[in-house]
Coordinates of C-alpha atoms in Angstrom, one line a residue:
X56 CA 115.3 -167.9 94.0
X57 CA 111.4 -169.0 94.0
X58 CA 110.7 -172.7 93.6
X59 CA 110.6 -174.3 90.8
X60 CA 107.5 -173.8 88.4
X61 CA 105.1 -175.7 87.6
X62 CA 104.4 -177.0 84.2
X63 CA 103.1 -174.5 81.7
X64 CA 100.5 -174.8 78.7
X65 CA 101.5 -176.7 75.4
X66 CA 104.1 -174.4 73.7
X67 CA 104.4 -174.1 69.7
X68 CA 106.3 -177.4 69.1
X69 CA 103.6 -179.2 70.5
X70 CA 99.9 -177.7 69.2
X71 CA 98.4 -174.7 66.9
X72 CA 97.0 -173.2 70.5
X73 CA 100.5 -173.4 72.0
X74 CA 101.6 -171.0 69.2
X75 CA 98.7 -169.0 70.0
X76 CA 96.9 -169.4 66.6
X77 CA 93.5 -169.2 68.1
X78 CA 93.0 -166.8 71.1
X79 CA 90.3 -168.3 74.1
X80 CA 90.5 -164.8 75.2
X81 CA 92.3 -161.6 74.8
X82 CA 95.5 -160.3 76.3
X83 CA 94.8 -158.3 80.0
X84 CA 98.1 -156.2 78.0
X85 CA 95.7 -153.8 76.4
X86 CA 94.6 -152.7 79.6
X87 CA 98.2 -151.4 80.4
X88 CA 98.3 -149.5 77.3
X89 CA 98.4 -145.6 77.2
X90 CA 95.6 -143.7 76.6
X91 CA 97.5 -142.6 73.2
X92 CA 99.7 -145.3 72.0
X93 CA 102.4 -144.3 69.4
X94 CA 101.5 -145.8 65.6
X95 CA 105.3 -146.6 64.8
X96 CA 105.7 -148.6 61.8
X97 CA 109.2 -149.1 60.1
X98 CA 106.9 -148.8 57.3
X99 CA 107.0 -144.8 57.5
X100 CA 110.1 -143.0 55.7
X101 CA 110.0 -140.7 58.5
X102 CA 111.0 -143.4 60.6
X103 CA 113.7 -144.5 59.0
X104 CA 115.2 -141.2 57.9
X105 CA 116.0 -140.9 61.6
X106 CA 117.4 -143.5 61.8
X107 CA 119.8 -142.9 58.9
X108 CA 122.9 -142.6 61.2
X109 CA 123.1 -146.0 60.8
X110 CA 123.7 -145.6 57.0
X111 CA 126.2 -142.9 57.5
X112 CA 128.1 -145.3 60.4
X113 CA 128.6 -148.0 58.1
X114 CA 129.6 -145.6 54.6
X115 CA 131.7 -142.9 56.6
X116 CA 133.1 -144.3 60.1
X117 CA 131.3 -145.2 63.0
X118 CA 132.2 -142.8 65.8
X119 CA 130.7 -144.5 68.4
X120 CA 134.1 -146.1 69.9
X121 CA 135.5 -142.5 70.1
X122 CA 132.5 -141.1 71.7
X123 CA 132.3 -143.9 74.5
X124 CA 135.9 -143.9 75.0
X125 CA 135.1 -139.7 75.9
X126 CA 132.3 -141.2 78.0
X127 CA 133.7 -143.7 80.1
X128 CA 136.7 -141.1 80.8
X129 CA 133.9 -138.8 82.4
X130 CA 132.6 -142.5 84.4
X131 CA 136.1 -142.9 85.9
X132 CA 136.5 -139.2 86.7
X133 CA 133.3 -139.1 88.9
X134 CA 134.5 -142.6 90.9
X135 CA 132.6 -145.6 88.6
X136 CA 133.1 -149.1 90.7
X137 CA 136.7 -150.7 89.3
X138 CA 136.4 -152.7 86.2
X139 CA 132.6 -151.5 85.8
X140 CA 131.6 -154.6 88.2
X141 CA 129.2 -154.7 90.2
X142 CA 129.0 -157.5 92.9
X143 CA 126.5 -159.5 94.3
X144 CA 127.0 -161.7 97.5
X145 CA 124.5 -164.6 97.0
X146 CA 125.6 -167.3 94.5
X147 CA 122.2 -168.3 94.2
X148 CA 119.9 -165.9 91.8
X149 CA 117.9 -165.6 89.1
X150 CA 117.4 -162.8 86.6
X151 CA 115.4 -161.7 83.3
X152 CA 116.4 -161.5 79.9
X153 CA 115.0 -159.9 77.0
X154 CA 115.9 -157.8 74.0
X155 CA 115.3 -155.1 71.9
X156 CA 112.3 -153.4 73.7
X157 CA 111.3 -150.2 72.7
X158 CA 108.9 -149.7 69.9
X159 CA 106.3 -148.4 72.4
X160 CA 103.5 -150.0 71.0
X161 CA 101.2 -153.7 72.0
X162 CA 104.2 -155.8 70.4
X163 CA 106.0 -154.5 73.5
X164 CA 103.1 -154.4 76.0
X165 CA 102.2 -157.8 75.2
X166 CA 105.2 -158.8 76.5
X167 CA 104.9 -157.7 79.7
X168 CA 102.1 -159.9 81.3
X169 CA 103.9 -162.8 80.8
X170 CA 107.0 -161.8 81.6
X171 CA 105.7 -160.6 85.5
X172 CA 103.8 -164.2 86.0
X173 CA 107.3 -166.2 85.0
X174 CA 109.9 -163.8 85.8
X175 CA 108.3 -161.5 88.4
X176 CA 110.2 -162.5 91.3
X177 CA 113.9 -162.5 89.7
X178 CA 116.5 -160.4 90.6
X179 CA 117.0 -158.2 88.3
X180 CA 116.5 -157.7 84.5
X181 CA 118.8 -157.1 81.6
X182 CA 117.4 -155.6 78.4
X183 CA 119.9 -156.9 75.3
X184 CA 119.9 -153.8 72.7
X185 CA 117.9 -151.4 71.7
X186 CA 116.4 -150.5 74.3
X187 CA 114.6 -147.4 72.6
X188 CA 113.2 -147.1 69.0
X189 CA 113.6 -145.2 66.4
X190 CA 117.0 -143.1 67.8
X191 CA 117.3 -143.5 71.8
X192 CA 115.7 -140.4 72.2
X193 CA 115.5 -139.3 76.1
X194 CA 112.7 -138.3 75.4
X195 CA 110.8 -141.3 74.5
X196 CA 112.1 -143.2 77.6
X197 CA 108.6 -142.3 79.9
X198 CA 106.6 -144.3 77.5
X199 CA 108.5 -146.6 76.1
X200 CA 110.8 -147.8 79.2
X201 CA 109.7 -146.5 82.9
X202 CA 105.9 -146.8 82.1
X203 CA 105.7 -150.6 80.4
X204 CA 107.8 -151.9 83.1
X205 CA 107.0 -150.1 86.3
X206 CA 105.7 -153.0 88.1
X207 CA 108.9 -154.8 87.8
X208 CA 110.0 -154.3 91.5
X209 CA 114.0 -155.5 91.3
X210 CA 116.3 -153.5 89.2
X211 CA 117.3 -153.3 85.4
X212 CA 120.6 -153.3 83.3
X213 CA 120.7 -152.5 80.2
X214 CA 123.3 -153.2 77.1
X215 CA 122.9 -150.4 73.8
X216 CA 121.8 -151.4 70.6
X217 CA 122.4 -149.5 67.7
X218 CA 119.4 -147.5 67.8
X219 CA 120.2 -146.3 71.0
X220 CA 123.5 -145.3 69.3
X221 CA 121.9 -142.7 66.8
X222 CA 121.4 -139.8 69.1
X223 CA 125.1 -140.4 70.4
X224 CA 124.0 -142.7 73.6
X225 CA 123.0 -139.7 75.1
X226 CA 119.9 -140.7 76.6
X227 CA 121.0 -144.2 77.2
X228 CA 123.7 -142.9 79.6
X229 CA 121.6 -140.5 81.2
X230 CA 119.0 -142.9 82.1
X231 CA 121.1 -146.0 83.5
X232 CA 124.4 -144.5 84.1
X233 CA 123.3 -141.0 85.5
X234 CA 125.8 -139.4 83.5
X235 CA 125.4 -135.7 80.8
X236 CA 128.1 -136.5 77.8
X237 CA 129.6 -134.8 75.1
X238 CA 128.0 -137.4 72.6
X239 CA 129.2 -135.2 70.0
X240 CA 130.6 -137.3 67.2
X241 CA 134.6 -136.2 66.0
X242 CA 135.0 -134.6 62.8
X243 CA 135.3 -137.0 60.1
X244 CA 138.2 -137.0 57.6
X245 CA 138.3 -137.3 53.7
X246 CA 137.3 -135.5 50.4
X247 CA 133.2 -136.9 51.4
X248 CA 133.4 -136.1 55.1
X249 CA 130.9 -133.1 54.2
X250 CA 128.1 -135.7 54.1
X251 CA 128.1 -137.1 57.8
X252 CA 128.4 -133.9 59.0
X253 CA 125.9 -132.6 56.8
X254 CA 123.5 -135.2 57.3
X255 CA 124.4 -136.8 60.9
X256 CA 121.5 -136.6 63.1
X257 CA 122.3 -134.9 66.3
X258 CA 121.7 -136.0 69.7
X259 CA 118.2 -134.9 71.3
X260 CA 117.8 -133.0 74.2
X261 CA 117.5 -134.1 77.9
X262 CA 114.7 -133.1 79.9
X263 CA 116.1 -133.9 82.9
X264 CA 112.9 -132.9 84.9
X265 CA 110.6 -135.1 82.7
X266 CA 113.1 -138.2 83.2
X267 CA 113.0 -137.6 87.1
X268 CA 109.0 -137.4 87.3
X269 CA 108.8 -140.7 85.0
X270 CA 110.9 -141.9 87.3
X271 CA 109.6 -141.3 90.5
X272 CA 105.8 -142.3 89.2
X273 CA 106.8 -145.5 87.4
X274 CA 109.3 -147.0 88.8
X275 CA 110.1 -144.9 92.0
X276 CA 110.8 -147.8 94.4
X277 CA 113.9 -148.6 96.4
X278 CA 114.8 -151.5 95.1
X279 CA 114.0 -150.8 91.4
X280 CA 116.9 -147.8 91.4
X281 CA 120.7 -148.9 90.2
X282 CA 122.7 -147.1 88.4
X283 CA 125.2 -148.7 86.3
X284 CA 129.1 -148.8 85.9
X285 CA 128.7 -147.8 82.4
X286 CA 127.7 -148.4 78.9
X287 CA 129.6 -152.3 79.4
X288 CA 129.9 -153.9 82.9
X289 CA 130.0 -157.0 84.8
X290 CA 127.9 -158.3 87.5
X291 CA 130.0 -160.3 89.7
X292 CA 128.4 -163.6 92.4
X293 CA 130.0 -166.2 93.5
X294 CA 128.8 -168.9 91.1
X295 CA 128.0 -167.0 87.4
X296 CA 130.1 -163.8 86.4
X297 CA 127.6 -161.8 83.6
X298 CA 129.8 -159.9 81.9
X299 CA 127.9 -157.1 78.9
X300 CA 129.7 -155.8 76.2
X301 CA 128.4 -152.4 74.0
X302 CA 129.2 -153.0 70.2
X303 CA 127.6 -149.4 69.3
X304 CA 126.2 -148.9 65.8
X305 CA 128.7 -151.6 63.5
X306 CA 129.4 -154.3 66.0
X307 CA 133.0 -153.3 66.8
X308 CA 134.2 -153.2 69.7
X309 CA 136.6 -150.4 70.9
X310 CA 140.2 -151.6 72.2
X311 CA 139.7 -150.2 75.1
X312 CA 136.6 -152.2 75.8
X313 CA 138.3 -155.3 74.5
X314 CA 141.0 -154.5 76.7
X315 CA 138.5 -154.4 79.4
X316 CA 136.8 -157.8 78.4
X317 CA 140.2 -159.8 78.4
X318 CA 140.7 -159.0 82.0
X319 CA 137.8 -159.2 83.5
X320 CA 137.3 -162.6 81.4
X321 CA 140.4 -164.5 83.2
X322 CA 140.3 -166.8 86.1
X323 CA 138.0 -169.8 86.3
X324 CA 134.8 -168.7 87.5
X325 CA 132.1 -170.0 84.7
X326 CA 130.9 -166.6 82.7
X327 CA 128.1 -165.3 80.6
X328 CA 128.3 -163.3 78.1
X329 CA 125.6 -160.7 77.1
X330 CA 126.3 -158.7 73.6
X331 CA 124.4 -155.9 71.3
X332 CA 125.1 -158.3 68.8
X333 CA 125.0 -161.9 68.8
X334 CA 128.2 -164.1 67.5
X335 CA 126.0 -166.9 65.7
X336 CA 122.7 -165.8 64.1
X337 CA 120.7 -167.5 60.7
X338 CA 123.6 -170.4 61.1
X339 CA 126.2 -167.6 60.3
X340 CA 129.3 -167.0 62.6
X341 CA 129.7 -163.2 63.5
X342 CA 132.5 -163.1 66.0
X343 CA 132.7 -159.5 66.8
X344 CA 135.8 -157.5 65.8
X345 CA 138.2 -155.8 68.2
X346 CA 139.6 -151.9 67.3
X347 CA 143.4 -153.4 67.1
X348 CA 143.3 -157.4 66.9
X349 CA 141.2 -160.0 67.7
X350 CA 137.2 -161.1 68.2
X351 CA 134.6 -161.4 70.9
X352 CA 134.6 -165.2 70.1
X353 CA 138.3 -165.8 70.5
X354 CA 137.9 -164.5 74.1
X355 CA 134.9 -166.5 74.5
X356 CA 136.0 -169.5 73.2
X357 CA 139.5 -169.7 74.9
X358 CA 139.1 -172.7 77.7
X359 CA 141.1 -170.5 80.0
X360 CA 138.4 -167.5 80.2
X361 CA 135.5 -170.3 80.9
X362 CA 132.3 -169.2 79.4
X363 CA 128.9 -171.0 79.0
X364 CA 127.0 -169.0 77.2
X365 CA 126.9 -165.9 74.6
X366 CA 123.0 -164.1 74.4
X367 CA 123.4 -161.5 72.3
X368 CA 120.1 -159.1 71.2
X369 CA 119.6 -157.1 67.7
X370 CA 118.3 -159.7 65.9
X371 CA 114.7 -160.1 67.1
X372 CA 113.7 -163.9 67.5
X373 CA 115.3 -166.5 69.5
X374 CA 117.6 -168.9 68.4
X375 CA 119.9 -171.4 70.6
X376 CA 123.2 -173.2 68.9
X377 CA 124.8 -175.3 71.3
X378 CA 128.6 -175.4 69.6
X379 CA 131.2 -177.8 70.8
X380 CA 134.8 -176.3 71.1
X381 CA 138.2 -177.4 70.1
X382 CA 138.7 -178.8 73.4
X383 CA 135.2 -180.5 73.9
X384 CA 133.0 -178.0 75.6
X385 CA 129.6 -177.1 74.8
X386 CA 128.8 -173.0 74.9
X387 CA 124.9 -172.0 74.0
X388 CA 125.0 -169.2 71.3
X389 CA 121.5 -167.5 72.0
X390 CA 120.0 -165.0 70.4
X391 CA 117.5 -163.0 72.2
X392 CA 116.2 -160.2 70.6
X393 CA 112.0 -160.5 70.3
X394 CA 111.3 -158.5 73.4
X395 CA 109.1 -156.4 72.0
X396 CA 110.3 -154.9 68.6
X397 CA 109.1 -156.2 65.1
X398 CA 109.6 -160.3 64.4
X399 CA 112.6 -161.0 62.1
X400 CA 111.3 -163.7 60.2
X401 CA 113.4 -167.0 61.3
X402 CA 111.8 -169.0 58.0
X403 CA 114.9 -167.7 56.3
X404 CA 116.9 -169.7 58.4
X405 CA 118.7 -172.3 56.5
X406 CA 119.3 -175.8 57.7
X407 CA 121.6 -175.4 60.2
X408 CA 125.5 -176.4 59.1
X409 CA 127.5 -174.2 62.9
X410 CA 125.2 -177.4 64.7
X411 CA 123.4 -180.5 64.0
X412 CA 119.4 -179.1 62.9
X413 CA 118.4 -181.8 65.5
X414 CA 120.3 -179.4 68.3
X415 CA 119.3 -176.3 66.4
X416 CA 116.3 -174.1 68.4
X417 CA 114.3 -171.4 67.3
X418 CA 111.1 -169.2 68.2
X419 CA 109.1 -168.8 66.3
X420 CA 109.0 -172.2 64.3
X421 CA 110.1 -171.9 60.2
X422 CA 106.3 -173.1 59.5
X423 CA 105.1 -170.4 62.4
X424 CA 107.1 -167.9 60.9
X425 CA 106.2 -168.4 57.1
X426 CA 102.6 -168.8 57.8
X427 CA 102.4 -165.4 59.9
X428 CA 104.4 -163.7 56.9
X429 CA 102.0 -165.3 54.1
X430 CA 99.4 -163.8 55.9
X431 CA 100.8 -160.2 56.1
X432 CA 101.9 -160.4 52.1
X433 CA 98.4 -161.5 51.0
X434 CA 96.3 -158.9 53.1
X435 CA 99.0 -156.2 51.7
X436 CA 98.9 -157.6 48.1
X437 CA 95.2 -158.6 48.2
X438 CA 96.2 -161.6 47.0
X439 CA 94.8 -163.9 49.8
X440 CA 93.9 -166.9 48.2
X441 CA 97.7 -167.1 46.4
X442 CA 99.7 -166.3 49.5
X443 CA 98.0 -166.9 52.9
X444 CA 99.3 -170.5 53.9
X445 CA 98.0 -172.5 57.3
X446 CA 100.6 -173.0 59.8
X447 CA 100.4 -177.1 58.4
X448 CA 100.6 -176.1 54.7
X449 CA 104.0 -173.4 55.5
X450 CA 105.5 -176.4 57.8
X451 CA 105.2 -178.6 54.9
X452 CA 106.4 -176.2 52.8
X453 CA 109.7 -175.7 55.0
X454 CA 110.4 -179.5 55.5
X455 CA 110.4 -179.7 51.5
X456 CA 112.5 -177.4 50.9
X457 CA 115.0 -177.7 54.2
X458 CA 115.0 -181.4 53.9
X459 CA 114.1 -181.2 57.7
X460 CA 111.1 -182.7 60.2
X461 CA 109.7 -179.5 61.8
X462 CA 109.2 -178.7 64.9
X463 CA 105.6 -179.3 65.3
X464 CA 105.0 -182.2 63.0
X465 CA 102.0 -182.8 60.8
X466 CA 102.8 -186.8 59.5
X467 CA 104.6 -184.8 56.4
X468 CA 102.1 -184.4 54.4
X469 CA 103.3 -183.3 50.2
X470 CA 103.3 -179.3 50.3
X471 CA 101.0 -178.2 47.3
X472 CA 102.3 -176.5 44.4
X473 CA 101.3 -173.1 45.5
X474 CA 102.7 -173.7 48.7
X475 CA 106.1 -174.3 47.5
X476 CA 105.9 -171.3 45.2
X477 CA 104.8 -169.2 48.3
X478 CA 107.6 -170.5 50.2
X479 CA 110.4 -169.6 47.7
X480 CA 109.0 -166.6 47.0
X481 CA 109.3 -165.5 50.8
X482 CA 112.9 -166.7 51.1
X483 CA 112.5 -170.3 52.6
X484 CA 116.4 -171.4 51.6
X485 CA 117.2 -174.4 49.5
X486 CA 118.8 -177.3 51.5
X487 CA 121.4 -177.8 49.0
X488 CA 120.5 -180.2 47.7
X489 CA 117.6 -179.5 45.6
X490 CA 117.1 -176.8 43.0
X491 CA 114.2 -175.0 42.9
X492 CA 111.6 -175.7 39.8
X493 CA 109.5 -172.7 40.7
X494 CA 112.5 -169.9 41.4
X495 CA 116.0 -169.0 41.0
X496 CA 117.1 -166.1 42.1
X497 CA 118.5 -165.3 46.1
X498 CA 115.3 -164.1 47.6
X499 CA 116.6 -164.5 51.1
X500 CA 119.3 -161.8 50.1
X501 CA 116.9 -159.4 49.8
X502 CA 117.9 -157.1 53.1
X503 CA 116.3 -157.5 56.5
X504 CA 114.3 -154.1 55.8
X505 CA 112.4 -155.4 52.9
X506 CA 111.4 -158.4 54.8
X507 CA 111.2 -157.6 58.1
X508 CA 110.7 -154.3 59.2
X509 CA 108.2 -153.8 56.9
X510 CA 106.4 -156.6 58.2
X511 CA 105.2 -155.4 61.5
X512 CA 102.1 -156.2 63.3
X513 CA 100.0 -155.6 66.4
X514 CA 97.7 -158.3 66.8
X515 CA 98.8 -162.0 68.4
X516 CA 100.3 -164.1 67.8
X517 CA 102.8 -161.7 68.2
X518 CA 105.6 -164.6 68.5
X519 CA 107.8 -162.6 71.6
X520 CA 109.9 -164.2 74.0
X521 CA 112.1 -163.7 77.4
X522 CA 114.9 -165.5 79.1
X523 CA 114.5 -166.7 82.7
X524 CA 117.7 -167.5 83.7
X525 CA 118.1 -169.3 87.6
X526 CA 121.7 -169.6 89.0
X527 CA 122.9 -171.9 91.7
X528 CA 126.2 -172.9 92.8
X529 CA 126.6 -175.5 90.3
X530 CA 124.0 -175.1 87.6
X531 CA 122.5 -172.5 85.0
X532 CA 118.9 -173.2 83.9
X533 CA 118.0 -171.3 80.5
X534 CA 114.1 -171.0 79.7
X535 CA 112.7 -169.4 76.6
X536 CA 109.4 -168.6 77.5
X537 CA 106.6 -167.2 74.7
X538 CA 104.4 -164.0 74.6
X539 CA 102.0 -164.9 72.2
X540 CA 99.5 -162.1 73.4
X541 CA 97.1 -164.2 74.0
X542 CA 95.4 -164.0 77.6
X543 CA 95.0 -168.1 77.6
X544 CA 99.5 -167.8 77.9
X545 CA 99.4 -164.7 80.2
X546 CA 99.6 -166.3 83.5
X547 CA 101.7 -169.2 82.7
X548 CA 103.4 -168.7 79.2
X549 CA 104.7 -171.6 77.2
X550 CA 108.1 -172.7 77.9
X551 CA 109.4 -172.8 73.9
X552 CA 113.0 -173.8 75.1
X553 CA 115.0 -174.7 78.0
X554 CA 118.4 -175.8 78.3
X555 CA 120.7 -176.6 81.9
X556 CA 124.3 -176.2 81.9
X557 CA 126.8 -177.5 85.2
X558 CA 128.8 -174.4 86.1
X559 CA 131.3 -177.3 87.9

């Protein structure tokens, strides 16, 4: 583990610059670009029609837990490592953490300057979902996996999101568990089963020659090769057990898998858990079902198993809920998902009720986060001088309508009229305690896709993040870092959230 670092630049919570509002200079990221960078934009009905397994998994049966159960069969037939563990002699250790990747474009580039200054000299990495967008398409793993990342010079791990679910996890397992499967999905039953099989999109091919050469000229080095046990696995040390779970398209998790998890769960070594999906996101408690009985969280929450900490991906922002069990201990609930992909908005968030606000963390700010989206509205709309907000007038906005003191504080000044309209009209929540003069209806029902996806961009601040996590015998230190995509955060990127936790 390299010593400890020294203090960054002024993150979001403490000045405009820290959130990267004003660039001194641009990001060196562009230089690492391709010559022909992919225009993805969720935007695109092409796009999404490919990804429209996702529809059918949640209307017509998700097959993923029959196709990995088919899939680890073929693992333990060729000799995988017992219990999918892999183990690691040093109890000290660091590693990287960041999630859902793959878009392929400067949202994920601009991540990786950053992430090689702070977290350079780790370990390993683990990539938390989605590792490839739209469909986890072999073929798109050159550019948008081995290329951005082929100066990373320890080895990577990865967990499947969803998106690497929709071409059967085909690529996904050939790329980091060297294995060609049948990810062929089983016939569905019932009078509608016509339509998934109709419609289902099947899995692409493999070149396998084009994998090898990407591999070989990106990331070709001794030490970057590992192959993992399988789609879930557990790295083992002395001090920390990280144990990954795969909760394919729906967030369930097969019974064999859960099987899997209770075991490798006992005993009283501290734990980690790192999930597809996360089990407290936007203050609402998603404990992960179990094929045949039971949830993620029971397992993590039962004193006996010993966990810390839950980071699960899929969600892309970052958010930290430190909750205190039945029996008094404290386990962080991160979410980690703004490696790269398109920024949920986290202005939606309502004043947290799982923990105290005070405890609650997220990245980017509610005021960050509704300014950057008032922005994007009025440009689209042309309606610039009714929507576009300052970072002060959408963090005035929020602490009206939230009943909270923001992160970054201004001396509360009184949000303007149009400011409050702006804000309810983009899905800043009531506290509950105050009704609305301006609007009535749900607007932060409206789905994700309408508010989200649709709201992509490719200039800074581009309001990505990373996990540096450093492991001795007897403590876990947790930093958020930023990747604004500014070059004045490159080399030393603002630390937006840190957290220590005594594995003794």
């Amino acid at each position: 583990m390299s010593a400890e670092e020294s203090p960054g630049p002024e993150s979001s919570r403490d000045s405009e610059a820290g959130a990267g509002w004003a660039c001194g200079k641009p990001g060196t990221f562009n230089d690492l670009l391709p010559e022909r960078v992919t225009d993805f934009s969720w935007r695109r009905p092409k796009v999404l029609w490919h990804s429209r397994n996702d529809v059918l998994a949640r209307w017509f049966g998700d097959p993923s837990n029959a196709i990995r159960r088919r899939c680890v069969a073929a693992l333990g037939e060729r000799g995988t490592p017992a219990a999918f563990t892999v183990h690691r002699a040093d109890p000290e250790f660091s590693f990287v953490l960041l999630g859902d990747t793959g878009e392929g474009d400067r949202s994920q580039y601009a991540v990786v300057p950053p992430l090689l200054h702070a977290a350079g000299d780790t370990d390993f990495m683990i990539l938390a979902s989605d590792v490839i967008y739209p469909t986890g398409d072999a073929a798109q793993y050159p550019d948008k996996f081995f290329r951005p990342y082929k100066d990373y010079q320890a080895p990577i791990y990865a967990v499947p999101g969803n998106h690497d679910w929709y071409d059967g996890l085909r690529g996904f397992l050939h790329v980091f568990c060297d294995l060609d499967a049948d990810c062929t999905p089983p016939p569905w039953r019932g009078p509608l089963s016509f339509l998934p099989r109709l419609l289902w999109r099947s899995p692409g091919d493999v070149d396998r020659d084009a994998l090898a050469e990407a591999r070989r000229r990106y990331r070709g080095a001794p030490g970057q090769r590992s192959v993992q046990p399988g789609p879930y696995w557990a790295i083992d040390t002395p001090s920390l057990r990280v144990i990954a779970i795969d909760t394919g398209i729906t967030g369930v998790v097969d019974r064999d898998q859960g099987r899997w998890l209770r075991e490798v769960s006992a005993g009283p070594k501290p734990k980690l858990l790192v999930t597809g999906k996360p089990l407290y996101v936007d203050d609402d408690h998603r404990p992960g079902r179990i094929e045949g009985g039971g949830t993620v969280d029971e397992i993590v929450r039962d004193p006996a198993h010993h966990y810390v900490a839950a980071i699960g991906g899929d969600v892309h922002n970052y958010q930290r809920y430190p909750v205190t069990t039945e029996d008094g201990r404290t386990i962080e609930y991160i979410v980690s998902g703004a490696g790269g992909a398109f920024m949920h908005a986290t202005h939606t968030i309502p004043r947290t009720r799982a923990v105290a606000e005070d405890d609650f963390r997220c990245y980017p700010l509610r005021g960050d986060s509704l300014s950057r989206y008032s922005r994007l509205y009025g440009r689209w709309l042309r309606l610039r001088r009714l929507f576009e907000l300052t970072p002060e007038e959408a963090t005035a906005a929020v602490e009206h309508r939230l009943g909270i003191t923001a992160g970054r504080g201004y001396g509360k000044p009184e949000p303007s009229r149009r400011a409050r309209f702006v804000a309810a009209l983009l899905g800043v929540p009531r506290d509950g305690r105050r009704r609305s003069r301006y609007l009535r209806f749900p607007v932060r029902k409206v789905p994700q896709r309408f508010r989200s996806e649709l709201a992509d961009w490719d200039d800074p601040p581009f309001f990505k993040s990373f996990l540096r996590l450093d492991v001795t015998e007897s403590r876990l230190r947790i930093r958020c870092h930023a990747a604004t995509g500014c070059g004045d955060h490159e080399t030393a990127p603002p630390v937006e959230d840190e957290v220590t936790i005594e594995l003794r």
